[in-house]
Structures are given as structure tokens and as C-alpha cells.
CSV table of C-alpha atoms in Angstrom, one decimal:
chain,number,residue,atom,x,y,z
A,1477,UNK,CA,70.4,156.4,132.7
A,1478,UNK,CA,72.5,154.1,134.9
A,1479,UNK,CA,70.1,152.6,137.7
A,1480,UNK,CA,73.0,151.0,139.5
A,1481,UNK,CA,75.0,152.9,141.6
A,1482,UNK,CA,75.8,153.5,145.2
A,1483,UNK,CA,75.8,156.3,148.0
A,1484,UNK,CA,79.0,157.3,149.5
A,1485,UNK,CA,79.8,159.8,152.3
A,1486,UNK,CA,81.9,161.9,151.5
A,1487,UNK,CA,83.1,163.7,154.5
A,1488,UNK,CA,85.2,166.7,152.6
A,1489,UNK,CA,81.7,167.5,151.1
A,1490,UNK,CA,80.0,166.6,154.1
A,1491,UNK,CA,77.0,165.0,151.5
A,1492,UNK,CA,76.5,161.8,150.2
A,1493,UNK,CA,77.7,161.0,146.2
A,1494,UNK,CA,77.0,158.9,143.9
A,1495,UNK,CA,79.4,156.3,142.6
A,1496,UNK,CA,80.3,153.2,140.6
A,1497,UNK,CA,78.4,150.2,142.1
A,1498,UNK,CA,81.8,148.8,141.6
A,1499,UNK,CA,83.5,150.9,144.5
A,1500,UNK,CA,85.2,149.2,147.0
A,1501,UNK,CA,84.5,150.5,150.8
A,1502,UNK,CA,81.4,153.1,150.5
A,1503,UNK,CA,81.6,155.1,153.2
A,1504,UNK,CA,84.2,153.1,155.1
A,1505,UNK,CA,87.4,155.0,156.7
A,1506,UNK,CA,89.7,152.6,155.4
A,1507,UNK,CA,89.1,153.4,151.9
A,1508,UNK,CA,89.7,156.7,151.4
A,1509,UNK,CA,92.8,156.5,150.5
A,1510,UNK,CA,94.9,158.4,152.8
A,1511,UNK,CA,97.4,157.2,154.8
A,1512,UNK,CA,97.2,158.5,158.4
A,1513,UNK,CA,101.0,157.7,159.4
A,1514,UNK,CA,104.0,156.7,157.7
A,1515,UNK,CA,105.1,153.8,160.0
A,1516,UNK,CA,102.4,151.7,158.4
A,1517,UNK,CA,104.5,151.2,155.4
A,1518,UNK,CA,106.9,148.7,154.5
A,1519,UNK,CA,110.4,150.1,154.7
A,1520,UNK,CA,110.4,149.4,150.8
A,1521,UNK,CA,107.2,151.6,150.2
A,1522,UNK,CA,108.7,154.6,152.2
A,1523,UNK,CA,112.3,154.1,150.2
A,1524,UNK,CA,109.8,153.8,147.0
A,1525,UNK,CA,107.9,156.6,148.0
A,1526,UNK,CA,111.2,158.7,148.7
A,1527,UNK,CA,113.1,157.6,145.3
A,1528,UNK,CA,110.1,158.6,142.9
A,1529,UNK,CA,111.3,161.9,143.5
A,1530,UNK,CA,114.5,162.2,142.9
A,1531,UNK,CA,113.7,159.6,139.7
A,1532,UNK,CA,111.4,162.1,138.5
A,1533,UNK,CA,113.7,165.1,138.7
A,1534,UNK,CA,117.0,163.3,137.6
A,1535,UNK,CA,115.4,162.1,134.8
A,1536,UNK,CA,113.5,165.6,133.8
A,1537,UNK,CA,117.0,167.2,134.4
A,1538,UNK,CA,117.9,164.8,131.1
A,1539,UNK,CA,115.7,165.2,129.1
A,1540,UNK,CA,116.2,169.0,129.5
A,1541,UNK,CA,119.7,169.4,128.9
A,1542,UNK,CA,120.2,168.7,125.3
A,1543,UNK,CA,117.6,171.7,124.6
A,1544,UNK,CA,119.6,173.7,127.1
A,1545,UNK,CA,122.9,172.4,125.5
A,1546,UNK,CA,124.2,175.4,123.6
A,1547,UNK,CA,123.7,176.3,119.8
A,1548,UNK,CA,126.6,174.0,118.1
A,1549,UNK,CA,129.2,176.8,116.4
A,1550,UNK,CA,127.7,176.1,112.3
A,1551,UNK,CA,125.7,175.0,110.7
A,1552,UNK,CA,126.3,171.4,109.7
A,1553,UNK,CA,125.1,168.5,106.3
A,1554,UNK,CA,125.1,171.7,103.5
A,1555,UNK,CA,124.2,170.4,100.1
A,1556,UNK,CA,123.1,172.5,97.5
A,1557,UNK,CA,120.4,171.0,96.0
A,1558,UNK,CA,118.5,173.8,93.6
A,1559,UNK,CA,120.5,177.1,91.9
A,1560,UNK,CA,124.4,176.9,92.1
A,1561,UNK,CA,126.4,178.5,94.8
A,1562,UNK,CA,129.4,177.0,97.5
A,1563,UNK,CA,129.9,176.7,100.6
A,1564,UNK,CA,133.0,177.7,103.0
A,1565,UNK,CA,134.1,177.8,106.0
A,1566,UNK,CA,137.1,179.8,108.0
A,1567,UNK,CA,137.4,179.5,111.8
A,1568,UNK,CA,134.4,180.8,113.2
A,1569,UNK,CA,132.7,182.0,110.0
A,1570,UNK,CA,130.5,180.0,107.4
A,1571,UNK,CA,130.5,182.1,103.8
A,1572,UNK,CA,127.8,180.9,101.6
A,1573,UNK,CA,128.4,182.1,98.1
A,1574,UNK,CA,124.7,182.2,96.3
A,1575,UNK,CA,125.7,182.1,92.3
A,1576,UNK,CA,122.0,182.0,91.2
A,1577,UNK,CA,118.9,184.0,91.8
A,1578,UNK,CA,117.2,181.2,93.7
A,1579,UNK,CA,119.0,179.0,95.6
A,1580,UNK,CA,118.4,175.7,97.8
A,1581,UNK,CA,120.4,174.0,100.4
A,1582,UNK,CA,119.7,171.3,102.8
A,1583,UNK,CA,120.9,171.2,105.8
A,1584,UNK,CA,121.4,168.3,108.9
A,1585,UNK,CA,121.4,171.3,111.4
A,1586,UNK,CA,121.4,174.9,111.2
A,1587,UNK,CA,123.1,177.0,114.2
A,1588,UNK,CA,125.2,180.0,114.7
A,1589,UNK,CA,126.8,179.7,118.2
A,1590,UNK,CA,127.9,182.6,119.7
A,1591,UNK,CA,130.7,184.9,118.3
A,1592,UNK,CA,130.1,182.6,115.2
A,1593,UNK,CA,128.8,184.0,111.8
A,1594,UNK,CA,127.3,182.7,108.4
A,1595,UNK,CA,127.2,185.1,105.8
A,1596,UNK,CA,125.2,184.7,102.6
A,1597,UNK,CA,126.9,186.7,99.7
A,1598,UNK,CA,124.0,186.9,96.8
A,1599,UNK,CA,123.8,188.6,93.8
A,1600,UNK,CA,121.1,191.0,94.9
A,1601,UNK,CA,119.1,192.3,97.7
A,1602,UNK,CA,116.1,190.4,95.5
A,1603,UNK,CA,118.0,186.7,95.5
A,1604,UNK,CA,116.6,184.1,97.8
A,1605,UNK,CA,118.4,181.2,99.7
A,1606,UNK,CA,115.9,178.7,100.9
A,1607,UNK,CA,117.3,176.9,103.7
A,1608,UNK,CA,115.9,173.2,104.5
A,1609,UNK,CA,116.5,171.7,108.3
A,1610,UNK,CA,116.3,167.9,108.0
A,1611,UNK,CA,117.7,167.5,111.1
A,1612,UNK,CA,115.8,166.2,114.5
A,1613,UNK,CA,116.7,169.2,116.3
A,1614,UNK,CA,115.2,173.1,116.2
A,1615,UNK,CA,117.9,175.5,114.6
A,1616,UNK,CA,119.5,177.8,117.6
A,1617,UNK,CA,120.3,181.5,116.0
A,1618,UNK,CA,123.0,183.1,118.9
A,1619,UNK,CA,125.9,184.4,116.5
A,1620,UNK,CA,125.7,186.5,113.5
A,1621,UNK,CA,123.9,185.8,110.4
A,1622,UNK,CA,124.4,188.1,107.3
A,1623,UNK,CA,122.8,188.9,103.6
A,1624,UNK,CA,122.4,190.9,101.7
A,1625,UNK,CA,119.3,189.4,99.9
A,1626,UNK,CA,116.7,187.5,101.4
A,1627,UNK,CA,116.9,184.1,103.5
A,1628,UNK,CA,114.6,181.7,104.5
A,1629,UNK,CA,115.2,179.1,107.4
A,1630,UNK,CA,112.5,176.4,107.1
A,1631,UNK,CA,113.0,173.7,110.4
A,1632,UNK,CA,110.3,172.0,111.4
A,1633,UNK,CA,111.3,171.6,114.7
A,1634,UNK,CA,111.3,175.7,115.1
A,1635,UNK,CA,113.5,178.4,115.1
A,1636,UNK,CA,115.0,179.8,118.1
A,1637,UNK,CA,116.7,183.3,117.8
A,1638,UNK,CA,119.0,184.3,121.3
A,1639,UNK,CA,118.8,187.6,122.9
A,1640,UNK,CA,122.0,188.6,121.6
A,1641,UNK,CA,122.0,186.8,118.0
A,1642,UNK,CA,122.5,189.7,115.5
A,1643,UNK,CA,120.3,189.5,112.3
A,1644,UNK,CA,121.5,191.9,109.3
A,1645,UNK,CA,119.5,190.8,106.0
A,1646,UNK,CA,117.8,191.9,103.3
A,1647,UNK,CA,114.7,190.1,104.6
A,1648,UNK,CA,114.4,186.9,106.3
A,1649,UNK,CA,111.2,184.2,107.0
A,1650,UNK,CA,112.4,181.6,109.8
């Protein structure tokens, strides 16, 4: 046990407390670390002290708005790297044509923006794509994704389905 310590008085407590023998000011009024009225600071401390603030917001408002930014319209970086199949795109719709059973594609991101769909056609409702995020980003589900076998979205960065995404698949493991 620590034999070397000091007794402070606490006045919220109303008791005396046990501290560091390295504390500055025991039981002087100085020292506690409130400040009674602002005209004892500098005019750079209260401009300081006024600016943290707004620093603190502005820069929590940044770092927020990319993951607020909406879902971008397609998915993006497609290769198919197990099975055979292609990949096409028309205006607002991806079409994923699954040749194999099995397939795999890697992907730099994978969102469906709103009003935008990606369709896998497979050979059966017992086919699998396996869809691989490397991207730094979570995938953003709003639009419409389609199949009519099973799909699977891996993204370590999560997957994030939007109150009015529409999901019609034979089975799906995001």
C-alpha cells in the first residue's frame, strides 16, 4: 500500500480525500480548477475557448457526410474471378448474367442507388453468386436487387439495406 499521500478538502463532498502526494494546491481555492469569471482570461483564451466548438462540430459535420453521402447508382470494379458469367450495364440497371452453378465476383464497391437495379439472371433458384467488397466503404442497398437463385454480399465494412430498397431473391446472406 502506498504510504505517501495527502488529505484534501473537498468541499462538493464536504470530507477530506485522499490524493497523489504529487497534487499541487491541497485544499487551496485556487486549485480547483474552476474559473470564477470569464474576464480573467486572455482575449486569446476566450476566442480559443469559443472556436473549440465550432472546430469540433465543423469538423464532426465532415467526417459524417461521406456516410451520409447517398448510395452511388452501381455497383462499381466487377471482375469475375470464379465460374463464368458477364456483366452489363443499361442506364439505370446492372444485369449480371451467372453462366455457372457457382460463381464469384469481386467488386471495388457494391450499391444500388435509388430507382437503380442489379439483376442476377442464374441458371437456377439453387446457383450462387458470391459477391466480394474490396472496397473501403460499406455497400449501401436503396434500389432494387433481383435473383432468381441465391446471392451473397460479403463487405467487411457492412451492409446497409434502405427502408425502401426492394429485395426479390431466391435467398440472400449479406
Amino acid at each position: 500500500m502506498n504510504k505517501i499521500y495527502k488529505l484534501k478538502f473537498d468541499k462538493r463532498r464536504n470530507e477530506l480525500v485522499i490524493v497523489s502526494e504529487i497534487t499541487a494546491g491541497a485544499g487551496k481555492e485556487r486549485s480547483t480548477g474552476h474559473i470564477a469569471d470569464l474576464t480573467a482570461l486572455s482575449p486569446f483564451r476566450k476566442l480559443l475557448g469559443t472556436l473549440t466548438p465550432v472546430a469540433l462540430l465543423t469538423g464532426l459535420i465532415a467526417g459524417l457526410l461521406p456516410a451520409m453521402a447517398l448510395a452511388a447508382d452501381l455497383p462499381t470494379g466487377g471482375q469475375i474471378v470464379g465460374g463464368q458469367g458477364s456483366i452489363s450495364t443499361s442506364g439505370n440497371q446492372m444485369t449480371i448474367h451467372q453462366q455457372t452453378q457457382n460463381m464469384a465476383t469481386n467488386w471495388h464497391s457494391f450499391d444500388i442507388g435509388k430507382n437503380n437495379t442489379v439483376q442476377f439472371v442464374q441458371p437456377n433458384s439453387s446457383s450462387v453468386a458470391l459477391n466480394r467488397v474490396t472496397g473501403a466503404s460499406g455497400s449501401q442497398i436503396m434500389g432494387t436487387l433481383k435473383a432468381n437463385g441465391q446471392v451473397f454480399i460479403l463487405n467487411p465494412n457492412g451492409v446497409l439495406f434502405g427502408k425502401n430498397a426492394r429485395v426479390d431473391v431466391g435467398g440472400l446472406v449479406a
